[in-house]
CSV table of C-alpha atoms (C1' of nucleotides) in Angstrom, one decimal:
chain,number,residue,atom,x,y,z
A,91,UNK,CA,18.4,-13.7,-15.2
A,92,UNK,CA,16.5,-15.9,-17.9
A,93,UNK,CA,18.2,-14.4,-21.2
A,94,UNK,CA,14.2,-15.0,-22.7
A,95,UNK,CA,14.7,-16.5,-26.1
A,96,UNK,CA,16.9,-13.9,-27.2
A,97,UNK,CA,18.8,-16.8,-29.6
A,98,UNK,CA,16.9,-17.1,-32.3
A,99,UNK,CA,19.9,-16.9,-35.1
A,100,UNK,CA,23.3,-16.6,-34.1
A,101,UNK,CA,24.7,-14.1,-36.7
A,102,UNK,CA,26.7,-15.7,-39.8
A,103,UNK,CA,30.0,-13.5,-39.4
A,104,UNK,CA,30.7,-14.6,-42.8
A,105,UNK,CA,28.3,-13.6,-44.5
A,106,UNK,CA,28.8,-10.3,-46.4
A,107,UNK,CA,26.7,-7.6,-46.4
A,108,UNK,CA,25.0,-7.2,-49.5
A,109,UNK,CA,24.5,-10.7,-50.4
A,110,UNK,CA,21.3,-11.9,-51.6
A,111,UNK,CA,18.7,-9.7,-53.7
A,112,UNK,CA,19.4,-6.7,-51.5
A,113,UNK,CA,18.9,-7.9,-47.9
A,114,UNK,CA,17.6,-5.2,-45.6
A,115,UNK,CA,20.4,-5.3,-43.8
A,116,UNK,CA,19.1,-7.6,-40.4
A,117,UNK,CA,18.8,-5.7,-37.3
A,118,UNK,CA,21.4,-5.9,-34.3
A,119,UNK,CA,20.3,-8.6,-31.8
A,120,UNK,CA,20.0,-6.1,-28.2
A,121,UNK,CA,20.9,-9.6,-26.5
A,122,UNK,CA,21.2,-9.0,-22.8
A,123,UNK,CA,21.4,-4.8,-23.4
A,124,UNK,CA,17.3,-5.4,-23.4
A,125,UNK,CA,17.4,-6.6,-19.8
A,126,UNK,CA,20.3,-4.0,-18.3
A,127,UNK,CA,18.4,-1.3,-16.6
A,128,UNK,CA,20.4,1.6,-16.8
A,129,UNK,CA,20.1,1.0,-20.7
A,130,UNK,CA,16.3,1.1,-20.7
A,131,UNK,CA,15.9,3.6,-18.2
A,132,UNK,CA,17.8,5.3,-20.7
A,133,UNK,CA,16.7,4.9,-23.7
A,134,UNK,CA,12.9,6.0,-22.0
A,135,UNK,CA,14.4,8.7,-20.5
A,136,UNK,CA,15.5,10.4,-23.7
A,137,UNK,CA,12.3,9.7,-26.0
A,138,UNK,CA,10.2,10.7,-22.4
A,139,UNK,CA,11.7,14.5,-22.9
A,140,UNK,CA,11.4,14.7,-26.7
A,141,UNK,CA,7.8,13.4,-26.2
A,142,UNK,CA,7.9,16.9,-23.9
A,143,UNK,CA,9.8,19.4,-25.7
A,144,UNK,CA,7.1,18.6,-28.6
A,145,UNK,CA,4.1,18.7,-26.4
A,146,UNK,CA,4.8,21.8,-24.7
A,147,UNK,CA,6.8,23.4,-27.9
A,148,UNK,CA,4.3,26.2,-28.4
A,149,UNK,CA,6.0,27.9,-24.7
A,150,UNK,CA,9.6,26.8,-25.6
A,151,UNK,CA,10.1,25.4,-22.0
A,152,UNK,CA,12.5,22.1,-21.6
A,153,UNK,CA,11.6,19.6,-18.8
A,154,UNK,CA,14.3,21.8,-16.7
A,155,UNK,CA,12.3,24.9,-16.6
A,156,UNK,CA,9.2,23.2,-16.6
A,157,UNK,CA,10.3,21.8,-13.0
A,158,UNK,CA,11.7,25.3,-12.2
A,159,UNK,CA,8.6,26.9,-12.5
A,160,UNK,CA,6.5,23.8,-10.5
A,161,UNK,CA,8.6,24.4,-7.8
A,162,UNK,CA,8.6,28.1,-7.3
A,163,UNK,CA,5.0,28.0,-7.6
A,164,UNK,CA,4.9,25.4,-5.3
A,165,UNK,CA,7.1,26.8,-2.6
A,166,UNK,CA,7.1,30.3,-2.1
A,167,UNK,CA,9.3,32.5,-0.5
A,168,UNK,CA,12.4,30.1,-1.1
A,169,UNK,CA,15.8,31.3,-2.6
A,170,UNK,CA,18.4,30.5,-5.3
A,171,UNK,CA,19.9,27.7,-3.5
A,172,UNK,CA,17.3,25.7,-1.7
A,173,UNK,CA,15.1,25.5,-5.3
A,174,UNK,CA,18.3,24.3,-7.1
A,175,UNK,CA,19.2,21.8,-4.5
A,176,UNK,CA,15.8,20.2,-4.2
A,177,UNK,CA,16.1,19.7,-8.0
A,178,UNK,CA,19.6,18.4,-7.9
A,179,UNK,CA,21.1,21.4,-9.6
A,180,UNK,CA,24.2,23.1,-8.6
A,181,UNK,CA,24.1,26.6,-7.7
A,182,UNK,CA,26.7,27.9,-10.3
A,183,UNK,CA,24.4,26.4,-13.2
A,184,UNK,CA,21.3,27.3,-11.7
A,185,UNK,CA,22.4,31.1,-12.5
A,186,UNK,CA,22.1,31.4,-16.2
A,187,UNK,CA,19.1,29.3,-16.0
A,188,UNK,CA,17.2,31.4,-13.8
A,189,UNK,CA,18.5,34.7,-16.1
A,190,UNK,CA,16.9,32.9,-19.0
A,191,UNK,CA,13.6,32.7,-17.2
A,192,UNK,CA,14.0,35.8,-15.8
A,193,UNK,CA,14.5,37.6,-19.4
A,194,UNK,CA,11.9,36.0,-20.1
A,195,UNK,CA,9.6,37.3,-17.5
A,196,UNK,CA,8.8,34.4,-16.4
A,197,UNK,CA,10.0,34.6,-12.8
A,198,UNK,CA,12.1,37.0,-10.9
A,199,UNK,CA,14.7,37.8,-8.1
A,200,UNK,CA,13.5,39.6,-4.9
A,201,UNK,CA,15.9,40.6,-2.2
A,202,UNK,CA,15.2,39.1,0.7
A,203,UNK,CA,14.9,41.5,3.5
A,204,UNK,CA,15.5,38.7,5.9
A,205,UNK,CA,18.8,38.0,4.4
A,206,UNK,CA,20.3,40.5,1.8
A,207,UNK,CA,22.4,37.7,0.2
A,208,UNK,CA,19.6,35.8,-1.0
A,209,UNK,CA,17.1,36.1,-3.7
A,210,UNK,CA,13.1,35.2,-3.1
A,211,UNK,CA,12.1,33.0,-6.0
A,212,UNK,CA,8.5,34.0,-7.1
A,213,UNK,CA,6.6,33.7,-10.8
A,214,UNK,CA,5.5,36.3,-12.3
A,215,UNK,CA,1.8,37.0,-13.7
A,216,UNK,CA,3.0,36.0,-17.1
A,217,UNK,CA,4.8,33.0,-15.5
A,218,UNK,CA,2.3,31.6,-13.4
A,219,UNK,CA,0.0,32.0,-17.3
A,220,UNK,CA,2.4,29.9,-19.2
A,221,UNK,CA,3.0,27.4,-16.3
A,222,UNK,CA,-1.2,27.0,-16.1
A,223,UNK,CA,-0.6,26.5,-19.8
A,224,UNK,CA,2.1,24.1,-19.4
A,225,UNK,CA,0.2,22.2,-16.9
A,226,UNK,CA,-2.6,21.8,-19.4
A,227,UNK,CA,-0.7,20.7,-22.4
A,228,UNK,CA,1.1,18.1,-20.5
A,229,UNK,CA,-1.8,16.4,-18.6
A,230,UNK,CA,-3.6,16.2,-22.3
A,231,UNK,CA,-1.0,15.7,-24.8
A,232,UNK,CA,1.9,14.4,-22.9
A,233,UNK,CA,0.5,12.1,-19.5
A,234,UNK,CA,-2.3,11.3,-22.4
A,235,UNK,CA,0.2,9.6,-24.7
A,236,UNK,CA,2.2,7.5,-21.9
A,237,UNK,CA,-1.7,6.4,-21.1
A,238,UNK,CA,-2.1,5.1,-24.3
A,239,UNK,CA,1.1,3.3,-24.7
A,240,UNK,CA,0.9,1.8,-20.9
A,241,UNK,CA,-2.4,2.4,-19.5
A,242,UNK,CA,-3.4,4.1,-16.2
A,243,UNK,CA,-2.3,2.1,-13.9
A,244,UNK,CA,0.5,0.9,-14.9
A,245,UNK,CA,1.6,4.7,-15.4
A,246,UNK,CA,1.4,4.8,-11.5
A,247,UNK,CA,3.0,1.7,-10.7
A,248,UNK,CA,5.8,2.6,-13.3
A,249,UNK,CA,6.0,6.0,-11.6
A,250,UNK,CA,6.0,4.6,-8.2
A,251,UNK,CA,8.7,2.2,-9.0
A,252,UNK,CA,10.8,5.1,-10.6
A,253,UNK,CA,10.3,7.1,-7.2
A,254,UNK,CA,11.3,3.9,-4.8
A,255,UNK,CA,14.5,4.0,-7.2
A,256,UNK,CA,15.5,7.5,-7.1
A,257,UNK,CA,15.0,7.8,-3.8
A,258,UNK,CA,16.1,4.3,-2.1
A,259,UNK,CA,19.0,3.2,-4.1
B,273,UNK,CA,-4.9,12.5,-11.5
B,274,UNK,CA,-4.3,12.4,-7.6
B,275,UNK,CA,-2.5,15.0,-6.3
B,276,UNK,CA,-2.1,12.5,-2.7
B,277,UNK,CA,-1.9,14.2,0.7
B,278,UNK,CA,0.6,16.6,-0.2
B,279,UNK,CA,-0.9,19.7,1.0
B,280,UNK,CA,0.3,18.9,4.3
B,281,UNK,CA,0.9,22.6,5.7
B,282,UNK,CA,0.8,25.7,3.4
B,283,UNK,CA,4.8,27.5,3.6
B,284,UNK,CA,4.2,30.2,5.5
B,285,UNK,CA,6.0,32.9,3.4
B,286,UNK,CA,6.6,36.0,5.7
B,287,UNK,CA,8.2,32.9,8.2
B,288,UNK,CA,12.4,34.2,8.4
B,289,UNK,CA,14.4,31.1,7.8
B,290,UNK,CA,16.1,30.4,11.1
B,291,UNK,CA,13.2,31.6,13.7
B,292,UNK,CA,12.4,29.2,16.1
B,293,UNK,CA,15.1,27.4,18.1
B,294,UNK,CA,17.2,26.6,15.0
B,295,UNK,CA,14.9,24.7,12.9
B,296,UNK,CA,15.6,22.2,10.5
B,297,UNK,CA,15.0,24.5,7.6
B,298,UNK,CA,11.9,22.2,6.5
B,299,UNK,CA,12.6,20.4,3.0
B,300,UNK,CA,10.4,21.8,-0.1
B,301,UNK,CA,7.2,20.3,-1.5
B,302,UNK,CA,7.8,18.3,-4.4
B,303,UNK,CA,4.2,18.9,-5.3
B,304,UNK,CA,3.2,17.7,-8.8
B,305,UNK,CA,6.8,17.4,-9.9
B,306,UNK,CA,6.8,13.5,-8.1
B,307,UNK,CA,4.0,12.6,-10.5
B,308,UNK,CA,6.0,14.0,-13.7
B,309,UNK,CA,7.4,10.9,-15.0
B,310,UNK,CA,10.2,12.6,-17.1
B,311,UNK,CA,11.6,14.4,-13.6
B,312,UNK,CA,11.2,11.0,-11.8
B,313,UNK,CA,12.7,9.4,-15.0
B,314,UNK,CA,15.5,11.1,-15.0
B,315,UNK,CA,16.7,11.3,-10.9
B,316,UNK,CA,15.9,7.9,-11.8
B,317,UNK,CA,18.6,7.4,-14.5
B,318,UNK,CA,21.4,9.2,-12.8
B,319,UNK,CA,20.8,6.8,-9.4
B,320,UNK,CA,21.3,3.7,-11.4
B,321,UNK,CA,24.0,5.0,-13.7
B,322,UNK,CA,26.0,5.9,-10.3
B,323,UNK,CA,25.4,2.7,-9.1
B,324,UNK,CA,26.4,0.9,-11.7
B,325,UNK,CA,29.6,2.6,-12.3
B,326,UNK,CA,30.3,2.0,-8.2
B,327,UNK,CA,29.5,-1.7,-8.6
B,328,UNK,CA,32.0,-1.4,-11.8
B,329,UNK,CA,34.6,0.5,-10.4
B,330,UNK,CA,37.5,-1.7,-10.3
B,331,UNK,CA,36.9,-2.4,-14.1
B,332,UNK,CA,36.5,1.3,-15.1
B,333,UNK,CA,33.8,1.0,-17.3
B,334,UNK,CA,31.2,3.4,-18.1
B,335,UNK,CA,27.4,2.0,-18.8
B,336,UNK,CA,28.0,3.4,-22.7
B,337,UNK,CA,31.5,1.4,-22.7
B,338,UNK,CA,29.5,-1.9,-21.0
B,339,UNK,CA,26.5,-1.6,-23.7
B,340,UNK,CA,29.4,-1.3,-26.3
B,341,UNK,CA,31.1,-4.1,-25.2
B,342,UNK,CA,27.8,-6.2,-25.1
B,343,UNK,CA,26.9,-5.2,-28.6
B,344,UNK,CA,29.8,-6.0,-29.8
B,345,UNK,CA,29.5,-9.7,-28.4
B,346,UNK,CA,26.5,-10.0,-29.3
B,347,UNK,CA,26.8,-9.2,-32.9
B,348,UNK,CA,30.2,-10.3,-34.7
B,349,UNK,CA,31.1,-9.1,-37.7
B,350,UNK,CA,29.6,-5.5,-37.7
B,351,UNK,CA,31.0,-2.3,-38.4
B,352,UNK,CA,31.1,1.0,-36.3
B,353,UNK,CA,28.2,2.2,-38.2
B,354,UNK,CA,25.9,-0.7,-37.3
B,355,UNK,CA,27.3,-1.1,-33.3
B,356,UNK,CA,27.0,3.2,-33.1
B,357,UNK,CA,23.5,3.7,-34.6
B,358,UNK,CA,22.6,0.6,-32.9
B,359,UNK,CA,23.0,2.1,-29.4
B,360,UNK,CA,21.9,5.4,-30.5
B,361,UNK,CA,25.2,7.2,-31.1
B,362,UNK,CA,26.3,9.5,-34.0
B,363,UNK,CA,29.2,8.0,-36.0
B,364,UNK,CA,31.3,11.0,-35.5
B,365,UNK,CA,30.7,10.9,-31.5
B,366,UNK,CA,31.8,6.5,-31.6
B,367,UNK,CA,35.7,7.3,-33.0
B,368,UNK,CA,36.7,8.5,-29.4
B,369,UNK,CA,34.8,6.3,-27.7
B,370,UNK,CA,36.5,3.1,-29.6
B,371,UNK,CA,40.1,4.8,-29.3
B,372,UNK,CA,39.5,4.7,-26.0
B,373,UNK,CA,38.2,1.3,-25.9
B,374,UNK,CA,40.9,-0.2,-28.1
B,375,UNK,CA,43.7,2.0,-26.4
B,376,UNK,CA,43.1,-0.5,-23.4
B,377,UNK,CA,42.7,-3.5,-25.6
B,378,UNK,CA,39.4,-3.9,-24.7
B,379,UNK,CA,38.0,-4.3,-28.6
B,380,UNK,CA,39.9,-3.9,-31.6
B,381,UNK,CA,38.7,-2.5,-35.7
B,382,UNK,CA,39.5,-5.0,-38.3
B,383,UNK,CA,39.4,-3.6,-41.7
B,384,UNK,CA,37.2,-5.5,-43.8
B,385,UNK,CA,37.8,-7.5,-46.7
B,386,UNK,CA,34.6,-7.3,-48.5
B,387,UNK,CA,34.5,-3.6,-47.6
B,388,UNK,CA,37.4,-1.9,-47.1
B,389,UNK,CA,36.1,1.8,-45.9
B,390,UNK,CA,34.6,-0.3,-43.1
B,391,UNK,CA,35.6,-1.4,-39.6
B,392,UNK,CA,34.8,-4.7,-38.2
B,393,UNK,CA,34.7,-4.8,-34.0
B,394,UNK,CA,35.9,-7.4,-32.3
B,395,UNK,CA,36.4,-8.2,-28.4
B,396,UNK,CA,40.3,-9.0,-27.5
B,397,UNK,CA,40.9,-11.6,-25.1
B,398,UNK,CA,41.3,-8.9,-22.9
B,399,UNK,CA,38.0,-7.4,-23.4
B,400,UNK,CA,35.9,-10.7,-23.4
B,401,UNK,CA,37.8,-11.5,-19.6
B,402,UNK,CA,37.1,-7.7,-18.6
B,403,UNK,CA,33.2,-8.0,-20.1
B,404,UNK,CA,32.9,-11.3,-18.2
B,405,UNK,CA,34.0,-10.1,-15.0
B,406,UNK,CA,31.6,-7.0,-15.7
B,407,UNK,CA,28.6,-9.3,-16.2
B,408,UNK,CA,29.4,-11.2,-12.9
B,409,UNK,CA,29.8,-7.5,-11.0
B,410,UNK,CA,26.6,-6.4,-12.5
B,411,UNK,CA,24.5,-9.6,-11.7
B,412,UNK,CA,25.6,-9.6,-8.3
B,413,UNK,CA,26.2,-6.4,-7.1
B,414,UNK,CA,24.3,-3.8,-9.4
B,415,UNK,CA,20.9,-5.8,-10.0
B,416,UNK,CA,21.3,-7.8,-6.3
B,417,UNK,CA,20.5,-4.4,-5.0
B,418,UNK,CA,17.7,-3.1,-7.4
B,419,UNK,CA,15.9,-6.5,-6.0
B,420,UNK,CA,16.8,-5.3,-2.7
B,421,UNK,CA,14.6,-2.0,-3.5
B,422,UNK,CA,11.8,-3.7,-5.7
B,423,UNK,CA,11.8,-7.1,-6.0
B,424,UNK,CA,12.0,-9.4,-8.8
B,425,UNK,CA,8.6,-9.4,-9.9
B,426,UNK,CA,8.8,-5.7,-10.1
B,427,UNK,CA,12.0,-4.9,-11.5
B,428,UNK,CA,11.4,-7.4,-14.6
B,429,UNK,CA,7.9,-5.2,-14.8
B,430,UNK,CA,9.5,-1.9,-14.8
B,431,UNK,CA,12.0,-2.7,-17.6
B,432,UNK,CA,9.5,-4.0,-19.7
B,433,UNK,CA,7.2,-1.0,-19.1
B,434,UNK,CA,10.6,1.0,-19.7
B,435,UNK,CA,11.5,-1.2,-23.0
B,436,UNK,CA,7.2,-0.1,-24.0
B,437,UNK,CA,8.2,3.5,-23.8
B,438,UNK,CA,11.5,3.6,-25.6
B,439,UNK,CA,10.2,1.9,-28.4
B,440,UNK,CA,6.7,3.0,-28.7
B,441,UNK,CA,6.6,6.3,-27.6
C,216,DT,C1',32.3,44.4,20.4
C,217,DG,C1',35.2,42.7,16.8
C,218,DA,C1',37.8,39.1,14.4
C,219,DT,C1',36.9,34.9,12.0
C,220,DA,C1',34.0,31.6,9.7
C,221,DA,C1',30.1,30.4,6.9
C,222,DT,C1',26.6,31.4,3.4
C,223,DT,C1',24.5,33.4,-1.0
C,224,DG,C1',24.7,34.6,-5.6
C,225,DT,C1',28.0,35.0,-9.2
C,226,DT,C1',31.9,34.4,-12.6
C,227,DA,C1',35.2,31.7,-14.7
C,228,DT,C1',36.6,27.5,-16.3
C,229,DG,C1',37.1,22.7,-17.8
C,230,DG,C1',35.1,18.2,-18.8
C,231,DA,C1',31.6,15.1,-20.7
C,232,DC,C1',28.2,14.4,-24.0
C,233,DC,C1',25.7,15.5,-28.2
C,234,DA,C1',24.9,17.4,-33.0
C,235,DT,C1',26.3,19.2,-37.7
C,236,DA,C1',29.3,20.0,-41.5
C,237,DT,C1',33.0,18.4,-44.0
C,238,DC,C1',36.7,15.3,-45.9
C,239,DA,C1',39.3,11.3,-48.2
C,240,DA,C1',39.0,6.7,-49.4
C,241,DA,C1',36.3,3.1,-51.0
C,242,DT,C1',32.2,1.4,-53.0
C,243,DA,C1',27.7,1.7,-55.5
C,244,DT,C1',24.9,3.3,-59.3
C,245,DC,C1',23.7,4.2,-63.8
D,57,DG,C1',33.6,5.6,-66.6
D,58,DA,C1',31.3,9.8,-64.4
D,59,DT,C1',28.5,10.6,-60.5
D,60,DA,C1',26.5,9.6,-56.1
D,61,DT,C1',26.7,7.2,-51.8
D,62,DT,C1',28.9,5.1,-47.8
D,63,DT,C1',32.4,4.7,-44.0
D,64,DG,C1',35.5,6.3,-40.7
D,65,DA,C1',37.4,10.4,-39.2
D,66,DT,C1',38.3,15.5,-38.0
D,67,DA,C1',36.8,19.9,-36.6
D,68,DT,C1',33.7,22.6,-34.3
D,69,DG,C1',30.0,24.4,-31.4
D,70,DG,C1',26.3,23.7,-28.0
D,71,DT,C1',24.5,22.1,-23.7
D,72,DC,C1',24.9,20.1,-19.4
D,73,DC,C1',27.6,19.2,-15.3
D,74,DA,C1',31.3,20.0,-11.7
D,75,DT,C1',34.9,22.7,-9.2
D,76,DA,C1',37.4,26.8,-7.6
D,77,DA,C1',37.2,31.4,-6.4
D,78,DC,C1',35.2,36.0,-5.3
D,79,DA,C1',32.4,40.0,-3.1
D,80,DA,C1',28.7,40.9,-0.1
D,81,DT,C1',26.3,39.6,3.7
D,82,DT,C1',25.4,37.1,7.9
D,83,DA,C1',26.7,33.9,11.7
D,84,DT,C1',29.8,32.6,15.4
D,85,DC,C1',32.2,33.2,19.5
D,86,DA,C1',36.4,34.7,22.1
DNA sequence: TGATAATTGTTATGGACCATATCAAATATC
DNA sequence: GATATTTGATATGGTCCATAACAATTATCA
């Protein structure tokens, strides 16, 4: 709850802006937005998948399909449904996403002989390429950068943390 | 680097769903996707920003109309410009969000006197009582139970890891 | 067995959020 | 004083997210 010393200069509301020889405008005090969670969580989240979308630009894949593909790779023989649950997506919007990939070649559909409503998830050769390449970009341009800005361990513990949350709250 | 002990049994993929006597239909292997920090980042995210607009309910405020409402607190005598950019949103995007604010008398837009294309923000009485109780909700509801999950300690590490990422990253 | 219910993938649709171009009014610049 | 810039605003399109509804298929059970 300590506010830190976030008072340093309570803003002079009447000053005008402008005043002096061309004052650089002072930045915003955050004040207790620094210390709100959901505002930080946030804000990381946002420059976490920009940070992505750059690293892993030369396959065009966004965080989304990047999970997609883990997944499938990591679970075969599962449908449409149960790979767009795990990842919190609803099956409606999971459709066009999975025709992207598909157009792509990237992954495809299989009818399940089990159960004709449902399609088998499975990569494809050229899928299973890009995802290896994927994989590799991330763990040395992406996971390489958060190191340097928090170190290794507390890359775990942040992770861990972030885990307990989704998960336990 | 540790991929932990998730290779606990390999899916068997010619296994029908349904087989045995009507088994729980086994959940899917996260695999690497529960060390990516921008898919834990983000399940993250949404957990919190449901919370928070539970714990907020009766007061019907968003997390981007609390951080508003905060700013604007925090920083008299600043125009839309400087509360928008300041919180990450595009000008154009901050009119409806301020209608809406100011349609329930939460803030109001004076026009300025040394400026008169701009729009000073101000809290009404209305919106400094409403922000207050919002504070109080927030402190004792919505961070009580992130303690509850990680701790004090913890939670004031994770935002400032959080705050290291959305500002150095 | 056969009627009814549930599931799967899909389409259609609407809302929330985000980004760009553009505009009039006011101000800054030169 | 002519031109450029800034501010708030509108219009618009894109993406993501949520719900309802549908045909095909499968499950349930009287």
């Amino acid at each position: 709850m300590t506010v830190s010393k976030t008072i340093e200069k309570s803003a002079e509301a009447t000053k005008s802006r402008k005043d002096a020889a061309d004052s650089p405008a002072e930045a915003l005090h955050l004040g207790e937005l620094s210390e709100q969670l959901g505002y930080v969580l946030k804000r990381a989240q946002l420059k976490v998948f920009e940070n992505f979308l750059r690293c892993v630009a030369s396959l065009q894949l966004t965080p989304a399909q990047f999970s997609v593909l883990l997944l499938v790779e990591q679970n075969p023989g599962r449908n449409q449904t149960e790979i767009a649950s795990t990842l919190g997506i609803l099956r409606p919007n999971f459709v066009a996403m999975l025709d992207n990939l598909e157009s792509r070649d990237l992954c495809a559909r299989i009818r399940s002989t089990n159960d004709r409503r449902s399609h088998i998830l499975v990569l494809t050769d050229k899928g299973k390429a890009v995802l290896t390449r994927a994989k590799k970009l991330v763990a040395t341009k992406h996971e390489a950068r958060l190191n340097e800005v928090l170190g290794v361990a507390n890359r775990e513990a942040l992770i861990a943390m972030l885990s307990k949350i989704a998960n336990e709250f």
